[in-house]
Coordinates of C-alpha atoms in Angstrom, one line a residue:
Chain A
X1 CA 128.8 130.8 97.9
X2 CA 126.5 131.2 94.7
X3 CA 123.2 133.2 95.4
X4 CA 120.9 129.7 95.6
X5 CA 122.6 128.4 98.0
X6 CA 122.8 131.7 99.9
X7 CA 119.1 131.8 99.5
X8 CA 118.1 128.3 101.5
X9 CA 120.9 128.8 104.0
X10 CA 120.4 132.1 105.5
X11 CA 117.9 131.7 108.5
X12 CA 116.6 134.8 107.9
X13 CA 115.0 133.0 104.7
X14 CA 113.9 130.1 106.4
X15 CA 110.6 132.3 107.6
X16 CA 110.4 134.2 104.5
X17 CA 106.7 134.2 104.1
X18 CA 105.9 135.6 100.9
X19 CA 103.9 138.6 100.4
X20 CA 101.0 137.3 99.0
X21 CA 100.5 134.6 102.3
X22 CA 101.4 137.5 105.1
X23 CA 97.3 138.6 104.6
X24 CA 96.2 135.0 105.7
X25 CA 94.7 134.3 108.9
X26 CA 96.1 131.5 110.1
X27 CA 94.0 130.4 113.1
X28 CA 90.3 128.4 112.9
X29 CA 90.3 127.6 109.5
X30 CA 88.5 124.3 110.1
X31 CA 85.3 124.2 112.4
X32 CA 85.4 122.2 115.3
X33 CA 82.3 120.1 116.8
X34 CA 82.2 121.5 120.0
X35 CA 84.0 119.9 123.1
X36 CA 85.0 117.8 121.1
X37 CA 88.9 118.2 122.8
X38 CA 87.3 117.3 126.2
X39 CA 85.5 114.1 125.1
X40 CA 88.6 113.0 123.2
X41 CA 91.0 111.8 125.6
X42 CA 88.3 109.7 127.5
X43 CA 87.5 108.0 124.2
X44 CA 90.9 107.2 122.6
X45 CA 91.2 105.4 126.5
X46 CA 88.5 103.6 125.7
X47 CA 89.8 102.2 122.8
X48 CA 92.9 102.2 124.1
X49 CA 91.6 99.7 126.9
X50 CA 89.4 97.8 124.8
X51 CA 92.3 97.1 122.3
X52 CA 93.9 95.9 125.7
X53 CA 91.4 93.8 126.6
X54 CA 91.2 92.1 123.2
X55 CA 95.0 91.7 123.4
X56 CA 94.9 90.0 126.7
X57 CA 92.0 87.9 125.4
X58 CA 93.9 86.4 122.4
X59 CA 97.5 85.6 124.7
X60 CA 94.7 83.8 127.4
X61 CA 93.0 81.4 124.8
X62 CA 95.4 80.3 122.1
X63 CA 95.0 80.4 118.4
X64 CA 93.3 77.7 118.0
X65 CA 90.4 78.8 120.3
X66 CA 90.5 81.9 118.2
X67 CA 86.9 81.8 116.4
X68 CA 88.4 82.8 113.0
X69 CA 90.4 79.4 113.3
X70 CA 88.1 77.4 115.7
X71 CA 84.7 77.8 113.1
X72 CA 86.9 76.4 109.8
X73 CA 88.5 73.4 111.8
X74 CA 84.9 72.5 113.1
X75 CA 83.0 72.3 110.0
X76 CA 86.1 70.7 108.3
X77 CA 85.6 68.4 110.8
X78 CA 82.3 67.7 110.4
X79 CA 82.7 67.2 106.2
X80 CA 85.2 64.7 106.7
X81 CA 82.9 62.9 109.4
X82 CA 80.4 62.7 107.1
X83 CA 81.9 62.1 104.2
X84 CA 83.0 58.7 105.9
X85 CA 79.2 58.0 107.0
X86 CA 77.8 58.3 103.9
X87 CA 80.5 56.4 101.6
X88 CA 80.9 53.5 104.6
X89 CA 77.9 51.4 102.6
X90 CA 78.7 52.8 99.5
X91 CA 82.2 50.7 99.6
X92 CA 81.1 47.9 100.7
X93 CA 79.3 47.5 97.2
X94 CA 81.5 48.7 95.4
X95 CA 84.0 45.8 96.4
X96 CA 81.1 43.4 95.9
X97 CA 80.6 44.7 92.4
X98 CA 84.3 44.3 91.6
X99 CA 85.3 41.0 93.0
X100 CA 81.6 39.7 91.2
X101 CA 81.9 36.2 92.4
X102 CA 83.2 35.0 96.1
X103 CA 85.2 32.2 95.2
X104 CA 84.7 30.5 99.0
X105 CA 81.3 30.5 98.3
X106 CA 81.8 28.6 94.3
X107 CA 83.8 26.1 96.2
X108 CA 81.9 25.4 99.0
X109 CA 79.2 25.2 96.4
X110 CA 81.2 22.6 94.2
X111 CA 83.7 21.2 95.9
X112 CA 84.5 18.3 93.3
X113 CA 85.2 21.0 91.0
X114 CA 88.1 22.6 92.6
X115 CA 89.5 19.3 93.9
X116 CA 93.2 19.2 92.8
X117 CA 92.8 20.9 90.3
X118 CA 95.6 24.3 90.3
X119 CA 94.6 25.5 86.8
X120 CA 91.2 26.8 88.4
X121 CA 92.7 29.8 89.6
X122 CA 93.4 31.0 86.7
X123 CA 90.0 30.3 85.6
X124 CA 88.7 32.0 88.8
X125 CA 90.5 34.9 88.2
X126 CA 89.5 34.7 84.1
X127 CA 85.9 34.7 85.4
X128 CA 86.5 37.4 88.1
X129 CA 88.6 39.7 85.6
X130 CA 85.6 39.2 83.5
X131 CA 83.4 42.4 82.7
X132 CA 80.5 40.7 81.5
X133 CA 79.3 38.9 85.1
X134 CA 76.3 37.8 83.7
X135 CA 78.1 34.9 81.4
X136 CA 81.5 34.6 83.0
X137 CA 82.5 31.3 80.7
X138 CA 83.0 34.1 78.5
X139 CA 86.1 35.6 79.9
X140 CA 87.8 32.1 79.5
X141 CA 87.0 32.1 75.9
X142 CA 88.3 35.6 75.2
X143 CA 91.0 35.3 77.0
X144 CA 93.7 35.5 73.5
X145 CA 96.6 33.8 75.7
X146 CA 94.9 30.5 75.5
X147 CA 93.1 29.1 72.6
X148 CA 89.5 27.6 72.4
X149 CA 91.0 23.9 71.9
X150 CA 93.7 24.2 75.0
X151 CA 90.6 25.0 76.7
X152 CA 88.4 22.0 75.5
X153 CA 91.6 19.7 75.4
X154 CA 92.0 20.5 79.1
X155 CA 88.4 19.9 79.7
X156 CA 88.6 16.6 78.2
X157 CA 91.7 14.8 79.5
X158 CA 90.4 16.0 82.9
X159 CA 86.8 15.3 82.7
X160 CA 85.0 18.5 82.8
X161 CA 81.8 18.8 81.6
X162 CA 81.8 22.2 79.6
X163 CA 78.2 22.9 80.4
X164 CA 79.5 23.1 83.8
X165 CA 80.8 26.2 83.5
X166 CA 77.9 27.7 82.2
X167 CA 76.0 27.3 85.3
X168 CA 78.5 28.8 87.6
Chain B
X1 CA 96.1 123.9 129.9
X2 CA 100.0 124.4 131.2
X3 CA 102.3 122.1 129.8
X4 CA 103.7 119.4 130.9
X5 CA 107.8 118.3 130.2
X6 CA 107.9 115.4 127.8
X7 CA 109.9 113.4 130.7
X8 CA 107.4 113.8 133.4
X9 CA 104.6 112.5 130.7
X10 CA 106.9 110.0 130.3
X11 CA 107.7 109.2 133.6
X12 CA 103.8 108.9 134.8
X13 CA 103.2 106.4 131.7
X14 CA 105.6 104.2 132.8
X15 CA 104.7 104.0 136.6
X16 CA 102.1 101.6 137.2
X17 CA 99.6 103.6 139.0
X18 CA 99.8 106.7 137.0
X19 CA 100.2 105.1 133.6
X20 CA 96.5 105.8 132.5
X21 CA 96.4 109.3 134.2
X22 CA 99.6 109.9 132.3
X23 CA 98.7 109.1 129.1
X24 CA 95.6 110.9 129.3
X25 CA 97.9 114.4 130.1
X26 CA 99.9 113.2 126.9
X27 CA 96.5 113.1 124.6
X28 CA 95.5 116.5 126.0
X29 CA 98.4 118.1 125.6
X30 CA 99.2 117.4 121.6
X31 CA 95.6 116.3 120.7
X32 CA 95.1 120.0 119.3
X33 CA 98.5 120.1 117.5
X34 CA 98.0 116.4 115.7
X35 CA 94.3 117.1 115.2
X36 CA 95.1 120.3 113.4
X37 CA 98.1 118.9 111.5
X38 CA 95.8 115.8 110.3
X39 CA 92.8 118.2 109.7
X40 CA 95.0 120.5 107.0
X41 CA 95.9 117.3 105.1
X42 CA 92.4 115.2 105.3
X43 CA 89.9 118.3 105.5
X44 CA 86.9 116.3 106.9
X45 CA 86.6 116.8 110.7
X46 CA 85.2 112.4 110.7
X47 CA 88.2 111.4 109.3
X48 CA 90.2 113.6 111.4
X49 CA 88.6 111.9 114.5
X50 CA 89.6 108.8 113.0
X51 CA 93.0 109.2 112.4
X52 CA 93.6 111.4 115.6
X53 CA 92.2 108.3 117.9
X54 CA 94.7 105.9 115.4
X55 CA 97.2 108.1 116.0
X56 CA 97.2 107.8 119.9
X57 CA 96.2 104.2 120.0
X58 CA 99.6 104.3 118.1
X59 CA 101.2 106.3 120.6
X60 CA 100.5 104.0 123.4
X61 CA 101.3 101.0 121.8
X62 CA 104.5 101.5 120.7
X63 CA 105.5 104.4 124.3
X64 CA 107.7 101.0 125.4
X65 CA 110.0 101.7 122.1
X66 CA 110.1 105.7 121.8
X67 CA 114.0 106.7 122.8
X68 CA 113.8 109.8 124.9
X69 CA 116.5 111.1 122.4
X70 CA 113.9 112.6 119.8
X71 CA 111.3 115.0 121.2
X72 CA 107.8 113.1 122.4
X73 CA 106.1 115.6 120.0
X74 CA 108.1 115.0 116.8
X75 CA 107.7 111.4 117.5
X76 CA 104.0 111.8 117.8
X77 CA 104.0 113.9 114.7
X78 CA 105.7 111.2 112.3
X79 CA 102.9 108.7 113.4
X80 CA 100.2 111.3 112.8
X81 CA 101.8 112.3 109.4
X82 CA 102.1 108.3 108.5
X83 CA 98.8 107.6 109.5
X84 CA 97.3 110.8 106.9
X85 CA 99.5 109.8 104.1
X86 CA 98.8 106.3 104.5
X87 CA 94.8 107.2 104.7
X88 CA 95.2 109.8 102.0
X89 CA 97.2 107.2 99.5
X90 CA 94.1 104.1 100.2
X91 CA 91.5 106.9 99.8
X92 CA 93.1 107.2 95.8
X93 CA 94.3 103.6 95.1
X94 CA 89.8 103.8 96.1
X95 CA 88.9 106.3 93.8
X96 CA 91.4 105.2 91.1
X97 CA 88.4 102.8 89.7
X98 CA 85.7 105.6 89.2
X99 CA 88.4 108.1 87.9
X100 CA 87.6 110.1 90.1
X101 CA 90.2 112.4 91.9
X102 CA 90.5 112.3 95.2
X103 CA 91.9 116.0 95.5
X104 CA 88.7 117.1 93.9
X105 CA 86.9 115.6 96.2
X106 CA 89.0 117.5 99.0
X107 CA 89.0 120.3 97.2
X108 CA 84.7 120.0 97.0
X109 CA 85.1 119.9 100.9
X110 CA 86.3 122.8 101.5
X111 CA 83.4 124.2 99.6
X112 CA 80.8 122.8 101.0
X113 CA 80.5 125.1 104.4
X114 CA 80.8 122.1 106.5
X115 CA 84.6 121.3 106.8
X116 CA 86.1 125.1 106.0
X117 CA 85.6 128.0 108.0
X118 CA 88.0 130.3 106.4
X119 CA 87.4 133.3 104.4
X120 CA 87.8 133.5 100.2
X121 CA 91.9 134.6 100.3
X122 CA 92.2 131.4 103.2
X123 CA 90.4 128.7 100.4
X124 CA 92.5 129.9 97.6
X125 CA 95.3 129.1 99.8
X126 CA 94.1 126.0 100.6
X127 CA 92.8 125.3 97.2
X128 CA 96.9 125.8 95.8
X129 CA 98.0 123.4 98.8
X130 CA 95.7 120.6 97.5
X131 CA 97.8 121.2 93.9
X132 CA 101.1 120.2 95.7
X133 CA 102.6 116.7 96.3
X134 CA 101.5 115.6 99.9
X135 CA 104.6 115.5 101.1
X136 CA 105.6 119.0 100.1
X137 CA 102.4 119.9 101.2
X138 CA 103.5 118.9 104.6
X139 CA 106.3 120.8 104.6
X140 CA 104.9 123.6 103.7
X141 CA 102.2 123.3 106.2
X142 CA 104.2 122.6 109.0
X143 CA 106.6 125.2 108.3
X144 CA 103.8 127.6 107.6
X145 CA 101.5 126.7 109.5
X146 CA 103.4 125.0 112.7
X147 CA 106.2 127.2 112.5
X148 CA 108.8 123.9 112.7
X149 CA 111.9 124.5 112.4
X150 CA 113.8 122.9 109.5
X151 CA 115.3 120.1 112.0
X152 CA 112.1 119.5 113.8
X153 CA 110.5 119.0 110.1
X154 CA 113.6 116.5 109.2
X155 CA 112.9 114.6 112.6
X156 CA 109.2 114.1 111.4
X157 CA 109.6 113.0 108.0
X158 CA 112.9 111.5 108.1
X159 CA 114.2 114.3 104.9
X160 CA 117.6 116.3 105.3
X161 CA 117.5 120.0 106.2
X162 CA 118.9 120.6 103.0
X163 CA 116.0 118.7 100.8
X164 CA 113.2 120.2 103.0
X165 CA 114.6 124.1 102.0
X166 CA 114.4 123.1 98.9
X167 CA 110.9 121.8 99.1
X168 CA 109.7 124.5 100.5
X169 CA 110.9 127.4 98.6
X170 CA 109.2 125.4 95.6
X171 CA 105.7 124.9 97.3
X172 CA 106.2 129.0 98.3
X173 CA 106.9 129.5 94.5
X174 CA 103.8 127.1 93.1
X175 CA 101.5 128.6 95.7
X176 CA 102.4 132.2 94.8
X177 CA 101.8 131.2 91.2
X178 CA 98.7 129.6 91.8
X179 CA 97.4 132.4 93.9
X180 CA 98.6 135.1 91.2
X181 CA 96.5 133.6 88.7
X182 CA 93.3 132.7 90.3

């Protein structure tokens, strides 16, 4: 056995203490408030019973009841609720403004004008396609699938008066 | 106060009736020891409190799990060392920002009259211990200090015999050193 090894397995050197430490006091180095040893065990209990408490609380009511969860899913709740309130009128416009002109109401208005006649749905859904609502023969002429004289010729052999369509 | 065997404690905790009453005997028979053990490592007596009450809230909540094949106080000794090397490693990861070093600030506390009692020869010594590795430092401390023996020590912190020797004869050596030149 080599002298290191010697020197952490002897027991005698497991207490060796050296010189310069065997002068220190080892007791009451650090003031203590005093009783402070008689009021401790009383107050871990406390906590100790409080912590309980609280434990028993949170297997009672289940997460969800929990106010860390219960607060978040309220006011979610309440965003989403009025979300819907306020947008409810808001889409109800916004599908007027995109369908621009109800086409019961153009033939109820002129019914001659959609009497067997199949072609008008496409020029319903020219005119409701159209961006420019205000002047919706327009969206017929730009349409670049059909020309201006298919348009006219159309007219013609069926008897439409062209001005008619500027006063839809 | 005359003390009690580990497996009476034990016993009273786990009876209905005398569960509270025993686990109050527990507290005041190791409060001293833990307090003491946490006091050397954190030097203020409030965070002492702190982790002393941690330390037994501990205790209780885990008694259901602790195998009577260790000793109750080595047991209660690991989750006291845990909880001051856990408080001690936040307190830097804290002061880490500043630049500020934490084992100056310890080592201010034991200056300041408040948290140290001990005479000039006791805050060198304390002042070298604050220049070790906490874990040596808790070696050294409870085999200085405690009087552990080497397998108690391992129990505790979970090291070999053979590793803790070793880290004590070096703290002995660095302490000497330090104390030689101050």
């Amino acid at each position: 056995m080599n002298a290191k090894n010697k020197t952490y397995n002897s027991e005698e050197n497991e207490m060796e203490i050296p010189e310069v430490l065997k002068n220190v006091n080892k007791s009451s180095l650090f003031p203590v408030p005093e009783k402070y040893f008689d009021g401790l065990p009383s107050k871990i209990q406390e906590r100790v019973f409080a912590k309980d408490q609280k434990s028993v609380r949170m297997r009672t009511f289940p997460g969800l009841v929990q106010k860390r969860i219960l607060i978040p899913v309220v006011s979610m709740f309440f965003i989403v609720a009025l979300f819907f309130i306020f947008n409810r009128d808001k889409g109800f416009n916004d599908e007027y403004q995109f369908t621009g002109i109800n086409l019961e109401e153009t033939m109820d208005q002129y019914p001659e004008f959609f009497e067997d006649m199949d072609e008008y749905t496409m020029i319903e859904v020219l005119i409701t396609s159209s961006d420019n609502m205000d002047d919706p023969a327009s969206a017929i002429w730009s349409d670049s699938s059909i020309t201006n004289q298919e348009i006219l010729d159309y007219f013609d052999e069926e008897n439409i008066d062209v001005e008619y369509l500027y006063n839809l | 106060m005359e003390s009690i065997p580990d497996h009476k404690l034990l016993e009273m905790i786990r009876g209905n009736e005398s569960r509270n009453y025993g686990f109050n005997l527990l507290v005041r028979q190791y409060q001293e020891r833990v307090y003491h053990l946490i006091r050397r490592m954190v030097i203020d007596h409030n965070d002492t409190d702190d982790l002393v009450q941690e330390t037994f809230i501990k205790v209780w909540q885990n008694l259901e799990s602790f195998r009577s094949d260790s000793k109750l106080f080595t047991w209660i000794y690991r989750i006291a060392t845990n909880e001051a090397l856990s408080f001690l490693n936040k307190k830097k990861r804290r002061f880490m920002l500043p630049l500020v070093d934490y084992d100056r600030v310890l080592e201010s506390k034991l200056s300041d009259g408040h948290s140290f009692s001990g005479d000039e020869i006791q805050k060198k010594l304390f002042k070298a211990l604050l220049t070790l590795p906490e874990k040596q430092r808790l070696v050294f401390q409870m085999k200085y200090f405690e009087e552990l023996k080497y397998d108690e020590i391992s129990e505790v912190l979970g090291t070999s015999v053979g590793a803790l020797k070793a880290s004590y004869h070096i703290a002995v050596k660095k302490i000497e050193e330090n104390l030689k030149t101050d």
